[in-house]
Tab-separated table of C-alpha atoms in Angstrom:
chain	number	residue	atom	x	y	z
N	1	ALA	CA	-15.456	8.872	-22.671
N	2	MET	CA	-14.447	6.262	-20.118
N	3	GLY	CA	-17.119	3.903	-18.887
N	4	THR	CA	-17.657	2.926	-15.257
N	5	PRO	CA	-14.472	1.244	-13.963
N	6	PRO	CA	-15.024	-2.518	-13.454
N	7	PHE	CA	-14.339	-2.350	-9.710
N	8	CYS	CA	-17.169	0.192	-9.241
N	9	THR	CA	-19.506	-2.295	-10.914
N	10	THR	CA	-18.193	-5.062	-8.633
N	11	ILE	CA	-18.753	-2.976	-5.482
N	12	ARG	CA	-22.299	-2.102	-6.509
N	13	MET	CA	-23.202	-5.662	-7.556
N	14	TYR	CA	-21.854	-7.305	-4.384
N	15	ALA	CA	-23.391	-4.617	-2.141
N	16	GLU	CA	-26.816	-5.093	-3.763
N	17	MET	CA	-26.640	-8.894	-3.407
N	18	LEU	CA	-25.675	-8.603	0.269
N	19	ALA	CA	-28.355	-5.975	0.946
N	20	ASP	CA	-31.038	-8.186	-0.636
N	21	GLU	CA	-29.782	-11.161	1.439
N	22	ARG	CA	-29.211	-13.164	-1.742
N	23	VAL	CA	-25.953	-14.681	-0.459
N	24	ALA	CA	-26.730	-17.541	1.916
N	25	ASP	CA	-23.252	-19.089	2.201
N	26	PRO	CA	-21.375	-17.351	5.103
N	27	ALA	CA	-17.942	-17.980	3.512
N	28	LYS	CA	-19.090	-16.433	0.241
N	29	ARG	CA	-20.623	-13.486	2.126
N	30	GLN	CA	-17.309	-12.953	3.922
N	31	ARG	CA	-15.493	-13.043	0.582
N	32	TYR	CA	-17.879	-10.465	-0.915
N	33	PHE	CA	-17.402	-8.120	2.064
N	34	ALA	CA	-13.604	-8.482	1.764
N	35	THR	CA	-13.767	-7.699	-1.957
N	36	ILE	CA	-15.917	-4.612	-1.357
N	37	GLY	CA	-13.391	-3.411	1.234
N	38	ARG	CA	-10.443	-4.010	-1.060
N	39	GLU	CA	-12.014	-2.415	-4.137
N	40	THR	CA	-13.154	0.597	-2.086
N	41	THR	CA	-9.553	1.098	-0.936
N	42	ARG	CA	-8.440	0.967	-4.563
N	43	LEU	CA	-11.114	3.456	-5.607
N	44	THR	CA	-10.064	5.780	-2.755
N	45	ARG	CA	-6.478	5.654	-4.016
N	46	LEU	CA	-7.522	6.529	-7.576
N	47	VAL	CA	-9.602	9.456	-6.296
N	48	ASN	CA	-6.681	10.596	-4.096
N	49	ASN	CA	-4.367	10.439	-7.120
N	50	ALA	CA	-6.723	12.611	-9.151
N	51	LEU	CA	-7.182	15.118	-6.295
N	52	ASP	CA	-3.460	15.188	-5.551
N	53	PHE	CA	-2.623	15.735	-9.190
N	54	GLY	CA	-4.858	18.834	-9.162
N	55	ARG	CA	-3.276	20.124	-5.942
N	56	LEU	CA	0.282	19.456	-7.160
N	57	GLU	CA	-0.377	21.211	-10.486
N	58	ALA	CA	-1.817	24.218	-8.631
N	59	GLY	CA	1.006	24.222	-6.044
N	60	ARG	CA	-1.537	23.731	-3.247
N	61	LYS	CA	-0.413	20.351	-1.890
N	62	GLU	CA	0.262	20.500	1.867
N	63	TYR	CA	2.656	18.180	3.686
N	64	ARG	CA	2.877	17.338	7.379
N	65	PRO	CA	6.208	15.518	7.666
N	66	GLU	CA	6.969	13.417	10.735
N	67	PRO	CA	9.400	10.628	11.645
N	68	ILE	CA	8.125	7.226	10.432
N	69	ALA	CA	9.730	4.000	11.668
N	70	LEU	CA	9.930	1.793	8.590
N	71	ALA	CA	9.875	-1.695	10.177
N	72	PRO	CA	6.331	-1.418	11.638
N	73	TRP	CA	5.157	0.665	8.665
N	74	LEU	CA	6.266	-1.984	6.149
N	75	ALA	CA	4.806	-4.805	8.280
N	76	ARG	CA	1.422	-3.065	8.348
N	77	LEU	CA	1.523	-2.363	4.612
N	78	ALA	CA	2.251	-6.034	3.873
N	79	GLU	CA	-0.496	-7.269	6.183
N	80	VAL	CA	-3.142	-4.991	4.686
N	81	HIS	CA	-2.228	-5.381	1.012
N	82	ALA	CA	-0.911	-8.957	0.690
N	83	PRO	CA	-4.416	-10.398	-0.023
N	84	ARG	CA	-5.026	-7.929	-2.862
N	85	VAL	CA	-1.590	-8.618	-4.336
N	86	ALA	CA	-2.146	-12.369	-3.951
N	87	GLU	CA	-5.381	-12.095	-5.897
N	88	ALA	CA	-3.345	-10.781	-8.837
N	89	GLY	CA	-1.149	-13.892	-8.610
N	90	LEU	CA	1.735	-12.169	-6.845
N	91	GLN	CA	3.486	-12.751	-3.545
N	92	LEU	CA	4.404	-9.666	-1.507
N	93	LYS	CA	7.821	-10.274	0.021
N	94	VAL	CA	9.071	-7.781	2.620
N	95	THR	CA	12.647	-7.712	3.892
N	96	PRO	CA	12.461	-6.182	7.394
N	97	PRO	CA	14.701	-3.105	7.642
N	98	ALA	CA	17.026	-2.262	10.511
N	99	ALA	CA	15.040	-1.655	13.721
N	100	ASP	CA	16.075	2.018	13.836
N	101	ALA	CA	15.406	2.763	10.142
N	102	ALA	CA	13.142	5.830	9.939
N	103	VAL	CA	12.300	8.454	7.336
N	104	ARG	CA	10.958	11.980	7.676
N	105	CYS	CA	7.900	12.185	5.475
N	106	ASP	CA	4.204	13.026	5.352
N	107	PRO	CA	2.557	9.695	6.362
N	108	ASP	CA	-0.320	9.890	3.855
N	109	SER	CA	2.005	10.611	0.976
N	110	LEU	CA	4.373	7.777	1.995
N	111	ASP	CA	1.413	5.368	1.821
N	112	GLN	CA	0.380	6.799	-1.513
N	113	MET	CA	3.843	6.689	-3.103
N	114	VAL	CA	4.535	3.082	-2.165
N	115	LEU	CA	1.009	1.855	-2.940
N	116	ASN	CA	1.204	3.493	-6.367
N	117	LEU	CA	4.406	1.495	-6.944
N	118	VAL	CA	2.806	-1.744	-5.702
N	119	ASP	CA	-0.232	-1.053	-7.932
N	120	ASN	CA	2.127	-0.573	-10.848
N	121	ALA	CA	3.642	-4.027	-10.218
N	122	VAL	CA	0.174	-5.588	-9.892
N	123	LYS	CA	-0.815	-4.086	-13.262
N	124	TYR	CA	2.308	-4.799	-15.268
N	125	ALA	CA	4.441	-7.402	-13.503
N	126	ALA	CA	2.046	-10.118	-12.289
N	127	VAL	CA	3.781	-12.620	-14.604
N	128	GLY	CA	6.889	-12.258	-12.422
N	129	GLY	CA	5.133	-13.863	-9.428
N	130	VAL	CA	6.694	-11.722	-6.695
N	131	VAL	CA	6.978	-8.081	-5.565
N	132	GLU	CA	9.784	-7.382	-3.112
N	133	LEU	CA	9.914	-4.441	-0.715
N	134	ARG	CA	13.025	-3.515	1.183
N	135	ALA	CA	14.618	-0.480	2.807
N	136	GLU	CA	18.287	0.335	3.240
N	137	ALA	CA	20.428	3.261	4.310
N	138	VAL	CA	22.002	5.287	1.471
N	139	ALA	CA	24.020	8.524	1.333
N	140	ALA	CA	20.864	10.623	0.773
N	141	GLY	CA	18.937	9.025	3.668
N	142	LEU	CA	16.904	5.855	3.204
N	143	ALA	CA	15.991	4.057	0.019
N	144	LEU	CA	12.767	2.066	-0.202
N	145	SER	CA	12.757	-0.243	-3.179
N	146	VAL	CA	9.816	-1.968	-4.850
N	147	ALA	CA	11.189	-4.643	-7.155
N	148	ASP	CA	9.458	-7.058	-9.514
N	149	ARG	CA	10.320	-9.837	-11.963
N	150	GLY	CA	7.999	-8.586	-14.688
N	151	PRO	CA	8.869	-7.780	-18.313
N	152	GLY	CA	10.968	-4.766	-17.304
N	153	VAL	CA	11.005	-1.200	-18.630
N	154	PRO	CA	13.130	-0.500	-21.742
N	155	ALA	CA	15.960	1.979	-21.090
N	156	ALA	CA	14.361	4.575	-23.400
N	157	HIS	CA	11.207	4.602	-21.248
N	158	ARG	CA	12.776	4.692	-17.761
N	159	GLU	CA	12.421	8.476	-17.465
N	160	ARG	CA	9.358	8.836	-19.675
N	161	ILE	CA	7.189	6.617	-17.447
N	162	PHE	CA	7.236	9.460	-14.899
N	163	GLU	CA	5.627	11.859	-17.385
N	164	ARG	CA	1.903	12.308	-16.878
N	165	PHE	CA	-0.330	10.009	-18.927
N	166	HIS	CA	2.673	8.139	-20.376
N	167	ARG	CA	1.827	4.445	-20.349
N	168	GLY	CA	4.795	2.726	-21.956
N	169	ASP	CA	4.512	-0.222	-24.310
N	170	GLU	CA	0.996	-0.357	-25.809
N	171	SER	CA	1.041	-4.166	-25.936
N	172	LEU	CA	1.448	-4.196	-22.140
N	173	THR	CA	-0.824	-1.282	-21.261
N	174	ALA	CA	-3.762	-1.805	-23.621
N	175	LYS	CA	-5.672	-3.958	-21.099
N	176	VAL	CA	-4.756	-1.871	-18.043
N	177	GLN	CA	-7.290	0.443	-16.375
N	178	GLY	CA	-6.148	3.831	-15.110
N	179	ALA	CA	-5.056	7.282	-16.199
N	180	GLY	CA	-1.294	6.721	-15.963
N	181	LEU	CA	-0.818	9.250	-13.133
N	182	GLY	CA	0.481	7.006	-10.343
N	183	LEU	CA	4.203	7.225	-11.114
N	184	THR	CA	4.028	10.938	-11.986
N	185	ILE	CA	2.423	11.701	-8.621
N	186	ALA	CA	4.748	9.398	-6.652
N	187	ARG	CA	7.853	11.115	-8.040
N	188	ARG	CA	6.405	14.575	-7.439
N	189	LEU	CA	5.470	13.722	-3.820
N	190	ALA	CA	9.002	12.383	-3.251
N	191	ARG	CA	10.759	15.401	-4.763
N	192	ASP	CA	8.568	17.835	-2.847
N	193	GLN	CA	9.874	16.221	0.363
N	194	ARG	CA	13.589	16.343	-0.474
N	195	GLY	CA	13.524	12.834	-1.894
N	196	ASN	CA	13.446	11.208	-5.312
N	197	LEU	CA	11.961	8.288	-7.231
N	198	THR	CA	13.909	6.490	-9.952
N	199	CYS	CA	13.503	3.356	-12.016
N	200	ARG	CA	16.298	0.948	-12.875
N	201	GLU	CA	16.774	-2.415	-14.521
N	202	ARG	CA	16.911	-5.289	-12.064
N	203	ALA	CA	19.716	-7.830	-12.229
N	204	GLY	CA	18.205	-11.134	-13.334
N	205	GLY	CA	15.221	-9.436	-15.015
N	206	GLY	CA	12.433	-7.115	-13.976
N	207	THR	CA	12.237	-3.568	-12.687
N	208	GLU	CA	13.210	-1.854	-9.452
N	209	PHE	CA	11.698	1.456	-8.353
N	210	VAL	CA	13.812	3.219	-5.741
N	211	LEU	CA	12.176	5.807	-3.487
N	212	THR	CA	14.785	7.843	-1.599
N	213	LEU	CA	13.708	9.928	1.396
N	214	PRO	CA	15.579	11.889	4.090
N	215	ALA	CA	16.322	9.916	7.251
N	216	ALA	CA	14.439	10.991	10.367
């Protein structure tokens, strides 16, 4: 059986210390509140993944697609998640897309797909120092890519990583928390909305995940 995830312990410990007024230093208090917020967001995403996996398996997942302008969406994503990514030793680098770039997608699932890809980079590619997000027009609509300079994914695993519970190279994944559902769910959400998610080798080293969605 799995024990309590470390971030749940962190949330509880910091919350108890703050509630008991055991943290006198305002800067430290601020840092504890920020950590609680960040770890709660992460916990929410894990719960959403588990719930979504159940809905997807049962064919009960509902989508509410709408046009989403990518420039402001990517700017907001970077602003909210850069501190968490920075804590893992990574820089989140966003290339602003064309002003009129927009996809047609369910907004919650767009957040979930891309955050699952960013989480993946945080877990496995922190050694690469940077995660790059960019969007460009392609024949099928728009392609959002999440690229890292981590150890890369061997060719034999590039399809298998999308299978549920597949976690790649044991030497890389042994220390990583999680059920290995993030990529499975991201691809399924994309394909359900006339899109796709693929993984390819990145020139110069690393991995690039490409999320293709219909243009709005």
